[in-house]
Short mmCIF file of C-alpha atoms (C1' of nucleotides) in Angstrom, two decimals:
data_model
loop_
_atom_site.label_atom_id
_atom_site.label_comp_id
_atom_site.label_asym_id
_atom_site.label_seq_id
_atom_site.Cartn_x
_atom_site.Cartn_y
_atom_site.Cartn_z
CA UNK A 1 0.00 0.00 0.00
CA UNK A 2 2.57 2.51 1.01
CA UNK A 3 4.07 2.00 -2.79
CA UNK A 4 1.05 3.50 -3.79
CA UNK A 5 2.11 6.78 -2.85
CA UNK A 6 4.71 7.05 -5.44
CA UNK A 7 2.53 6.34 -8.36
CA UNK A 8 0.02 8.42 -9.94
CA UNK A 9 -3.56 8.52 -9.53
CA UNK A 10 -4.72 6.70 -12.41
CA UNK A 11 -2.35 3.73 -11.53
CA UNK A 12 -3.90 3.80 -8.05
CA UNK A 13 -7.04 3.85 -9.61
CA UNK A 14 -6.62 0.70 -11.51
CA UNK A 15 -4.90 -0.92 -8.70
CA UNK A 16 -8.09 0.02 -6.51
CA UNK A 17 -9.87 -2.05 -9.42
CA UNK A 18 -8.03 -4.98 -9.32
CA UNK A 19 -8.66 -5.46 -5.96
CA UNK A 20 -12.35 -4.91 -5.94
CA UNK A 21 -13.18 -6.94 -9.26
CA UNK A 22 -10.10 -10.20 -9.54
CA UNK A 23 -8.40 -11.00 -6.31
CA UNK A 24 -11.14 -10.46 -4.65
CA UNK A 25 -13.15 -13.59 -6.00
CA UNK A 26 -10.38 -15.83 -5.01
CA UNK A 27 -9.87 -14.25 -1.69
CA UNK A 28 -13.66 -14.45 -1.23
CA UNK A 29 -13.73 -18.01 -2.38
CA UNK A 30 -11.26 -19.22 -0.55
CA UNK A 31 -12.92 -17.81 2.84
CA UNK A 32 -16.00 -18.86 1.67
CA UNK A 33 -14.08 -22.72 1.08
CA UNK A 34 -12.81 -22.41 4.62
CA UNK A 35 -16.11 -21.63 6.05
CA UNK A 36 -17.79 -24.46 4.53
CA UNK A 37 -15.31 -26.96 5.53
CA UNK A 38 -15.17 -26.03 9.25
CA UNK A 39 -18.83 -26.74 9.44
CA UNK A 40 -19.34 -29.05 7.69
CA UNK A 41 -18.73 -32.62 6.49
CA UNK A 42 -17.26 -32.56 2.59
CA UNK A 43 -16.08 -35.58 1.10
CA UNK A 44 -15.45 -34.96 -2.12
CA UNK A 45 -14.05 -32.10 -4.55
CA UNK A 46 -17.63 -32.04 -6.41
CA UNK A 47 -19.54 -32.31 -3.38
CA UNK A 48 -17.68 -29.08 -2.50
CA UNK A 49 -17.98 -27.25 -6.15
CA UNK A 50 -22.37 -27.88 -4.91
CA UNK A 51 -22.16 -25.65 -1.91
CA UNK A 52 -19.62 -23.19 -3.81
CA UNK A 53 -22.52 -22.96 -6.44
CA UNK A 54 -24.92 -22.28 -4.23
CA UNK A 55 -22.97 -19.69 -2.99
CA UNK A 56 -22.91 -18.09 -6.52
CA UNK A 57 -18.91 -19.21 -6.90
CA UNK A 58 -18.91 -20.52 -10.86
CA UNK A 59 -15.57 -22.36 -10.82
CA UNK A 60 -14.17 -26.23 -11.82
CA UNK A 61 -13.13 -28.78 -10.40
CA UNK A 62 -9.45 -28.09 -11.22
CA UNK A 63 -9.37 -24.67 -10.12
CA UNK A 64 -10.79 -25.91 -6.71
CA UNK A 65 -8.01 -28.69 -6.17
CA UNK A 66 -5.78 -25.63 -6.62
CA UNK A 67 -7.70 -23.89 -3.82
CA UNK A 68 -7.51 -26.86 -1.54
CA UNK A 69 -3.74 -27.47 -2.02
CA UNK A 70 -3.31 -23.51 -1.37
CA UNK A 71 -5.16 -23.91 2.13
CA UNK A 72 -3.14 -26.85 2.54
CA UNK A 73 -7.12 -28.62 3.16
CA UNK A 74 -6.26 -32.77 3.82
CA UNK A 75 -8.77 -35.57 2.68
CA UNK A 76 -8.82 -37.91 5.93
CA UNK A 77 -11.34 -41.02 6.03
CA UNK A 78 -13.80 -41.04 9.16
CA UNK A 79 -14.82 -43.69 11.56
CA UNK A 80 -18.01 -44.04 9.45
CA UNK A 81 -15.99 -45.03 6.28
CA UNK A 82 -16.53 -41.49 4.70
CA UNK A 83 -13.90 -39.00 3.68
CA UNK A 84 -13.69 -35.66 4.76
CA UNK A 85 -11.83 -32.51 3.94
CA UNK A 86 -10.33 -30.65 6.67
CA UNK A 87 -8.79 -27.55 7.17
CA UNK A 88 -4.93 -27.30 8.30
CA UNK A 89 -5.63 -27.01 12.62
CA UNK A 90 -3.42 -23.84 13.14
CA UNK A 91 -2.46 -21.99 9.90
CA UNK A 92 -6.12 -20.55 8.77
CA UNK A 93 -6.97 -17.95 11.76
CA UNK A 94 -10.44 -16.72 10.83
CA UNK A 95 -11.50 -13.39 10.09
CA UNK A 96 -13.36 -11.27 12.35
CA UNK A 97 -15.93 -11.11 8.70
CA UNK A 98 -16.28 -14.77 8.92
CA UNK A 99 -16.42 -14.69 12.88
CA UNK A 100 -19.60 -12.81 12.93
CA UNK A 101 -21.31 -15.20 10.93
CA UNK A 102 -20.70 -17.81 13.58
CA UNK A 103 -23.71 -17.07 15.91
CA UNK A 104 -22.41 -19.83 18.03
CA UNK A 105 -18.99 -17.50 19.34
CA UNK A 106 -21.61 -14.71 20.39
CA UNK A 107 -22.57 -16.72 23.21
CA UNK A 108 -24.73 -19.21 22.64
CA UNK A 109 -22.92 -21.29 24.70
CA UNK A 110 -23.40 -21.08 28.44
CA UNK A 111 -22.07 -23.72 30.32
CA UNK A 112 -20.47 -27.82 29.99
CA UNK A 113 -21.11 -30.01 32.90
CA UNK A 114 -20.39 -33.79 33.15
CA UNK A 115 -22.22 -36.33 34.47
CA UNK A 116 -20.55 -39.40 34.54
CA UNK A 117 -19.39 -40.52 31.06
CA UNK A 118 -21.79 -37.62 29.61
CA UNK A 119 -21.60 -34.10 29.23
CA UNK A 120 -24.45 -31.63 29.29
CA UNK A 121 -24.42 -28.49 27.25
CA UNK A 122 -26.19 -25.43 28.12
CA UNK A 123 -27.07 -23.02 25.60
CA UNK A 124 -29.05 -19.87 25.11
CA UNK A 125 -32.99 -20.91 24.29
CA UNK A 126 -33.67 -22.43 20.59
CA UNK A 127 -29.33 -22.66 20.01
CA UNK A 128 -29.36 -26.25 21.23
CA UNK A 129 -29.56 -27.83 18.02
CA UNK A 130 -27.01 -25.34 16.05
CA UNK A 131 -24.80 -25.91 18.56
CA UNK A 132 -25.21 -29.54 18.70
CA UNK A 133 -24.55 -29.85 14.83
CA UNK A 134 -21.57 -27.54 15.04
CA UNK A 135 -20.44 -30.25 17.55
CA UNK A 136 -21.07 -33.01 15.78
CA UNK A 137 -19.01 -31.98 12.66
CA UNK A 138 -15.89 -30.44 14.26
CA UNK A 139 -15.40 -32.58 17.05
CA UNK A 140 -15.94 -36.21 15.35
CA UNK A 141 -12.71 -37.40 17.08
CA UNK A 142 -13.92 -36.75 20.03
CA UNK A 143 -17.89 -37.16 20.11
CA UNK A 144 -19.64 -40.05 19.41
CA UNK A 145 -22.87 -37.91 18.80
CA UNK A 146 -24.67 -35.38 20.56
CA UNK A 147 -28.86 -35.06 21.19
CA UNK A 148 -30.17 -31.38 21.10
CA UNK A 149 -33.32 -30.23 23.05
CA UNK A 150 -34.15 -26.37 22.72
CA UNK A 151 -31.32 -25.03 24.78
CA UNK A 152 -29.37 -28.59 26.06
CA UNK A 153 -27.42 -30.69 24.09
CA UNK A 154 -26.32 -34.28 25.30
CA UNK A 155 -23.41 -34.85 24.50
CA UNK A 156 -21.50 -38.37 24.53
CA UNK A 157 -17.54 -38.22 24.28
CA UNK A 158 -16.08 -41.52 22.30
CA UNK A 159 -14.81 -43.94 25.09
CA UNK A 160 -11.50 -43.22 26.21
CA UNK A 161 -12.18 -39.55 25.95
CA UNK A 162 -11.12 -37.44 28.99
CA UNK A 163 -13.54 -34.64 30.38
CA UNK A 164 -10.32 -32.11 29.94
CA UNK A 165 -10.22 -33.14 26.65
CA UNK A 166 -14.16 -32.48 26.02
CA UNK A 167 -13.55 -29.44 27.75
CA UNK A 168 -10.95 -28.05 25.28
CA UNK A 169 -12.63 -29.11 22.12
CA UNK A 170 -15.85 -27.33 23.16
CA UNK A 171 -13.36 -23.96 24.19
CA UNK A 172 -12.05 -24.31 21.01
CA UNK A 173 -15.15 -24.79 18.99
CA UNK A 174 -17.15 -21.63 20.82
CA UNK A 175 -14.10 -19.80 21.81
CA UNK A 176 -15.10 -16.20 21.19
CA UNK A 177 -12.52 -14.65 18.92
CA UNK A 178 -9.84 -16.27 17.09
CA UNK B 12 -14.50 -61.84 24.87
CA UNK B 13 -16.34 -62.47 27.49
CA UNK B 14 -18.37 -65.14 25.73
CA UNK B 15 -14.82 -66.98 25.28
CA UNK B 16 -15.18 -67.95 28.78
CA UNK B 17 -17.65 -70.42 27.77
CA UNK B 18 -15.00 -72.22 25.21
CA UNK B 19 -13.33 -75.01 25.11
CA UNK B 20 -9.67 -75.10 24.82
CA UNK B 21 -9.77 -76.19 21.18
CA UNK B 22 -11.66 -72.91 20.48
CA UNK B 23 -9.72 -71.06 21.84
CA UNK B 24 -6.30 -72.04 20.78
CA UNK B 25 -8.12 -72.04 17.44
CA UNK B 26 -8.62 -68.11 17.64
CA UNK B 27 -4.99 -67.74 18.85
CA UNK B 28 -3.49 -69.71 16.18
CA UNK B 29 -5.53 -67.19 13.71
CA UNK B 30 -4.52 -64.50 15.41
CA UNK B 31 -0.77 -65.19 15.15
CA UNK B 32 -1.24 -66.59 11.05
CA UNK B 33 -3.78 -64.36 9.19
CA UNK B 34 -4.30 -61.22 11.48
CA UNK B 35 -0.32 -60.80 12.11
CA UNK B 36 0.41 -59.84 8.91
CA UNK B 37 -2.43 -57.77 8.55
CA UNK B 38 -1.56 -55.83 11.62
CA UNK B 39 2.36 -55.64 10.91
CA UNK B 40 1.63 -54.57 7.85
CA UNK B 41 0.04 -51.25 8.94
CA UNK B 42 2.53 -50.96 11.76
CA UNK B 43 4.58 -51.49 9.41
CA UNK B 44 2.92 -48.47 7.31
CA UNK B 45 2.59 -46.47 10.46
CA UNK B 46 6.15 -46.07 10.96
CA UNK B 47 7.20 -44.82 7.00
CA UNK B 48 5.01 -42.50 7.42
CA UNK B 49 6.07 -41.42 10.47
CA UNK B 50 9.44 -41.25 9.45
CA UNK B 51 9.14 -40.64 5.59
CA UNK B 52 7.52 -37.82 2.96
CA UNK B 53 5.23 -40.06 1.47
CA UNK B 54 3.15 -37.95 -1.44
CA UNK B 55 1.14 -41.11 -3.12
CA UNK B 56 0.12 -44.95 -2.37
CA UNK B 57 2.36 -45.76 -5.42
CA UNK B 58 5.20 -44.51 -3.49
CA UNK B 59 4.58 -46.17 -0.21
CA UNK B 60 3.77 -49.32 -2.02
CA UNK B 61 7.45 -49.58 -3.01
CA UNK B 62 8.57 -48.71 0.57
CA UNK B 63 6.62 -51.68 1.75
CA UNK B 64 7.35 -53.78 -1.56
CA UNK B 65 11.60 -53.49 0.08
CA UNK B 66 10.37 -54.60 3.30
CA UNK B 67 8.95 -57.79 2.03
CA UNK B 68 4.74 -56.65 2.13
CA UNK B 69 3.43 -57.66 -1.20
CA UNK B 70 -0.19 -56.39 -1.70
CA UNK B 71 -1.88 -54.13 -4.37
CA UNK B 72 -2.64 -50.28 -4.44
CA UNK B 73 -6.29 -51.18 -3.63
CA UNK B 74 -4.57 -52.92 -0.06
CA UNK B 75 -3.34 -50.16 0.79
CA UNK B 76 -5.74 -47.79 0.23
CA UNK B 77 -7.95 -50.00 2.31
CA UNK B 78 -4.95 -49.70 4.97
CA UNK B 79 -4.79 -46.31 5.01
CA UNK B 80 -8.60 -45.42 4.90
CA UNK B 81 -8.19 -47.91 8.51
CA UNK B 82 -5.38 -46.03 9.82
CA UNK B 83 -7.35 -42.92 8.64
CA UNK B 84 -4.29 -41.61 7.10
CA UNK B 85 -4.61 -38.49 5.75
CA UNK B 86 -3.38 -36.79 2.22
CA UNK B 87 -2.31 -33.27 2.99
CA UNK B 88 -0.67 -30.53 0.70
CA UNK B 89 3.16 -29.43 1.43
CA UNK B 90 4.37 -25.82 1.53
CA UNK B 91 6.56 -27.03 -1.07
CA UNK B 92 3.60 -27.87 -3.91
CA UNK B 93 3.88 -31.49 -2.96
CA UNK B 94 1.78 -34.12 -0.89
CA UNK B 95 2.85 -35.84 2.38
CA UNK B 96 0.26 -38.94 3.34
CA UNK B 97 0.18 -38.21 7.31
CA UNK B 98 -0.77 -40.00 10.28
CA UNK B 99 -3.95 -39.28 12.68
CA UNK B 100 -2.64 -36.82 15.93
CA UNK B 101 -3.07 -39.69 18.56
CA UNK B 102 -3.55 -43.35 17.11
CA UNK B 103 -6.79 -44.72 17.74
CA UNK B 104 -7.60 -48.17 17.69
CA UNK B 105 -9.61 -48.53 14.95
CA UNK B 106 -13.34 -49.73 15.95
CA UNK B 107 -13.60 -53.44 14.42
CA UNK B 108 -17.18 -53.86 15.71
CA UNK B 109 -18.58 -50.96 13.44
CA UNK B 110 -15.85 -51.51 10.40
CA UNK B 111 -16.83 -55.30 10.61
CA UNK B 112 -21.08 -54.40 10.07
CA UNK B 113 -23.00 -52.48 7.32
CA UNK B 114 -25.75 -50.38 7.66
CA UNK B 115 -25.59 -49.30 4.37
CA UNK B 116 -27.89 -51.52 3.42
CA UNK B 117 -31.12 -49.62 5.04
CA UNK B 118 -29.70 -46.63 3.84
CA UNK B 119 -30.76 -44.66 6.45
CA UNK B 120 -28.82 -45.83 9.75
CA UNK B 121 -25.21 -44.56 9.27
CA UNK B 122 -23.18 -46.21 12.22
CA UNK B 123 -23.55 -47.69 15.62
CA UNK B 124 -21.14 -46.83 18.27
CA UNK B 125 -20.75 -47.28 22.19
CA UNK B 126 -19.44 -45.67 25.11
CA UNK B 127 -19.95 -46.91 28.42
CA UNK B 128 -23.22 -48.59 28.61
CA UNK B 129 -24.85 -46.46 25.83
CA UNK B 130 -25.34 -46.93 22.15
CA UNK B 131 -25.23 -44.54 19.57
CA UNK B 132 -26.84 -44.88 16.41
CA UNK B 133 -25.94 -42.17 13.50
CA UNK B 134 -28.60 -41.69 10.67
CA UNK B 135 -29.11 -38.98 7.80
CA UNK B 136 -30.56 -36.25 8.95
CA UNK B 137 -34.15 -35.95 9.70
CA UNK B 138 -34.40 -39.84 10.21
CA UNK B 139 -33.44 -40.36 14.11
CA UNK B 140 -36.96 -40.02 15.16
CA UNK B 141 -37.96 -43.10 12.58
CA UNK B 142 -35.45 -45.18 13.06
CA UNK B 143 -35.84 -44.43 17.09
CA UNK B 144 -39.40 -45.54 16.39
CA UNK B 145 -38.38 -48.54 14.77
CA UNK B 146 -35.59 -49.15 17.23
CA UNK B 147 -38.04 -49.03 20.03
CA UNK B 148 -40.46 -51.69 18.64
CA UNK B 149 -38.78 -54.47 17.06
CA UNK B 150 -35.88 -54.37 20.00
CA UNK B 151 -38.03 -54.37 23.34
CA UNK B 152 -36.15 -57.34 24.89
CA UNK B 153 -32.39 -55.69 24.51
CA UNK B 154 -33.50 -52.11 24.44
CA UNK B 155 -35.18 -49.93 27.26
CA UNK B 156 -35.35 -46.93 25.31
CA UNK B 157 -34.56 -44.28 22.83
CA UNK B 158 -33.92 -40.79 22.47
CA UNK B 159 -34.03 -39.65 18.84
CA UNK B 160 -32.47 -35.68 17.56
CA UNK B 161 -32.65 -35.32 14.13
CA UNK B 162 -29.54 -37.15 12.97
CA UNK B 163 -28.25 -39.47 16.02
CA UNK B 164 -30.09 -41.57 18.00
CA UNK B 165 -29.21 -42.44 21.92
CA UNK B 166 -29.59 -45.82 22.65
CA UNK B 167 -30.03 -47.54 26.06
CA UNK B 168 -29.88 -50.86 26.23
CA UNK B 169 -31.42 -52.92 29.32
CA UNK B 170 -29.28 -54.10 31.93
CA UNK B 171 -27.29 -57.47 31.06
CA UNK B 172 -27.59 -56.66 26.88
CA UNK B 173 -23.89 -57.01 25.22
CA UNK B 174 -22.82 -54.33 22.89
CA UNK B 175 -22.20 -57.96 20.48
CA UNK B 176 -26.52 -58.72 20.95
CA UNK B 177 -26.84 -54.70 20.57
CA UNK B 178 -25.12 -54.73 17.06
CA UNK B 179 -26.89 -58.36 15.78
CA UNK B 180 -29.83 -56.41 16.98
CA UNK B 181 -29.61 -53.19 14.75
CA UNK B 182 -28.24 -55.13 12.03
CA UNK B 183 -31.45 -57.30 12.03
CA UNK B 184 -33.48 -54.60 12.17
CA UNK B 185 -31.95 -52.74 9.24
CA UNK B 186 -30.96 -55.30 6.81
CA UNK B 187 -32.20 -54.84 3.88
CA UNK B 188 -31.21 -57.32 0.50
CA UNK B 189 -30.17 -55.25 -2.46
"C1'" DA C 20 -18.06 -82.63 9.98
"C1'" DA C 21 -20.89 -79.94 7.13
"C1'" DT C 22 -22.71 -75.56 6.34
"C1'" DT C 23 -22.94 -70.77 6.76
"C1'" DT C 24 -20.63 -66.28 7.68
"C1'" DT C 25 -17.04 -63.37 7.73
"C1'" DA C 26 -12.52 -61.23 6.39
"C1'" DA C 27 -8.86 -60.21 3.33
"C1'" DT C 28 -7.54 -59.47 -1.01
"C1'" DG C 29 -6.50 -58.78 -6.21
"C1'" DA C 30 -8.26 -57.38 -10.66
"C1'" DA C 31 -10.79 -54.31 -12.95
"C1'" DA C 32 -14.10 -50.62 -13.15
"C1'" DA C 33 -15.49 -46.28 -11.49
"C1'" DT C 34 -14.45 -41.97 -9.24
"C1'" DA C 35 -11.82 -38.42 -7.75
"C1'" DA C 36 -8.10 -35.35 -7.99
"C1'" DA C 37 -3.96 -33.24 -10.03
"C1'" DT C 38 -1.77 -31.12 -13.86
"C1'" DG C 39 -0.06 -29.51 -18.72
"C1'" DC C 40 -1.31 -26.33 -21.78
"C1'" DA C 41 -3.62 -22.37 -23.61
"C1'" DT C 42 -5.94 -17.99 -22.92
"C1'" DG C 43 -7.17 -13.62 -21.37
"C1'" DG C 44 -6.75 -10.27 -18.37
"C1'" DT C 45 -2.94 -7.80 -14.80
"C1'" DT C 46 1.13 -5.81 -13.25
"C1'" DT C 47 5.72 -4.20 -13.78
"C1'" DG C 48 9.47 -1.99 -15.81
"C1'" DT C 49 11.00 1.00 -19.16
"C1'" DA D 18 1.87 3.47 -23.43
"C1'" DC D 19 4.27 -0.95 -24.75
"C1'" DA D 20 6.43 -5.19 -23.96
"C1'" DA D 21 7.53 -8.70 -20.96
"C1'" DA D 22 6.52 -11.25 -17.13
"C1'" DC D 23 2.41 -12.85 -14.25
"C1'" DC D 24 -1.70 -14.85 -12.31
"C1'" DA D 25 -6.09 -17.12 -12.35
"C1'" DT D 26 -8.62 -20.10 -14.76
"C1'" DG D 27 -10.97 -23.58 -17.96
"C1'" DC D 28 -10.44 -27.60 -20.72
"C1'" DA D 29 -8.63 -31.89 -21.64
"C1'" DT D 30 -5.94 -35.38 -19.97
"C1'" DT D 31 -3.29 -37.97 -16.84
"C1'" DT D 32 -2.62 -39.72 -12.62
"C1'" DA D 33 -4.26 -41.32 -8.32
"C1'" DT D 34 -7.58 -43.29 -5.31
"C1'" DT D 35 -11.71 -45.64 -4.12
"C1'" DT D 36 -15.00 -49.06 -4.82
"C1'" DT D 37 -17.20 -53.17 -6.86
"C1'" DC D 38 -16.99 -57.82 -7.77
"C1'" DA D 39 -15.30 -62.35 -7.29
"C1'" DT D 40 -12.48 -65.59 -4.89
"C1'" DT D 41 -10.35 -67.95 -1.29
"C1'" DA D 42 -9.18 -69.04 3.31
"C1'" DA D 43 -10.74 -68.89 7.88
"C1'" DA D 44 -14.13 -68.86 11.70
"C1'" DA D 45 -18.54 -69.54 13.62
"C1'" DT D 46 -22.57 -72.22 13.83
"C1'" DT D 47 -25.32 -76.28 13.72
#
DNA sequence: AATTTTAATGAAAATAAATGCATGGTTTGT
DNA sequence: ACAAACCATGCATTTATTTTCATTAAAATT
């Protein structure tokens, strides 16, 4: 940006462009790719190209392996014999943009308690079953499923499990800024 | 294992020998997978077939990418433009009793899984409640009750009921011929 | 002991994913 | 502004991976 200052308006001008019209699709998209991966379950390349449609993003298949292998996104296989696409634990930090569309870090989450083997979720009224799905898809490791009333979610950790480790997951998952 | 109690010697030494033949080399062989990966850049099965093809493992690509999907090895993208096939954080036994039985077959009912003394039963979404229902009446004698969300379904089986009767149960239930 | 089930596997088919090449805009340097 | 170097992308193709099908050995059941 500060380069900008050397060149003359009409260069700045285009450059101001550029940024609003190319880069920013790919930027965008590649959010938008993030987004959809941390919440939920993608198995496939094609399966992801669906949701990018939907999400007005006209691209191919080989421009999205490009966008995977740029957010260094891994195919792993799941306990249920699926595959699914996940995002790199510690390089993507996520933007404040994409933050705010997370309901579930404004809050909704008000308390973890165990009983036994089972932990009991407490969120705001009608967030139970948000919550419970965000749970479901980015803590497979470590849930075996979760039940969602209107503002409790059951939750039951895989044997072996600690509670600190249930603990940490859910921090991480709701945490309120990244 | 329990029920191996009630065996006879011959039984049992059977199992052992079968253990020791067929199931060793099975199980070296994705130790044996474990540790090049561990210590190796791996970037396709091709590769890592060789590696094992020096240390004496001779199976197809379609092996190993059965071995891999058990080990739920992961395919991840490298800073430098390449791939690097990488181990699970913590290695987790891999759950026999729900690799060993389909579900598919119903189409609805994803997985079963346990912890502790409870069951859980994955579906798609929107079918917990159905398959709760169904659960409920065609299992009365091995299951005291249900409680269905909208894509997992909590299971509680009656005192005395093995997780073994549990699965034979399910799989009953939902076995469809194609 | 005979019969039925289950598990592991290879071969081949089916999918999925990666990439070479070409193209059309972009940026940089002059 | 012009030329050269760039970047993002689609298309076609290649490469890689997953799955289906069939077979065989092994284990459980009767």
């Amino acid at each position: 940006m500060v380069c900008c200052v050397r060149r003359n308006n009409y260069v700045i001008l285009h450059r101001f462009c550029y940024k609003y019209t190319i880069m920013k699709n790919k930027r965008e998209r590649l959010k938008v790719v993030s987004e959809i991966l941390k919440f939920q379950v993608i198995g496939s390349q094609e399966e992801l190209l669906k949701q990018l449609r939907k999400r007005g993003f006209e691209i191919t298949q080989a421009t999205l392996s490009r966008d995977l292998k740029a957010l260094k996104v891994a195919k792993t296989p799941l306990s249920n014999g699926m595959y699914k696409y996940v995002l790199p634990p510690q390089i993507m930090p996520i933007s404040d943009e994409l933050a705010s569309h997370n309901f579930t870090s404004h809050g909704a989450v008000l308390s973890l308690d165990f009983s036994g083997h089972l932990a009991i979720v407490k969120t705001r009224p009608g967030y139970a079953s948000a919550i419970a799905w965000d749970i479901d898809n980015r803590a497979t490791d470590e849930v075996l499923g979760t039940i969602a009333g209107d503002d409790t979610v059951l939750l039951i950790p895989r044997e072996g499990v600690s509670r600190d480790k249930i603990i940490k997951v859910i921090n991480h998952i709701f945490q309120e800024k990244n």
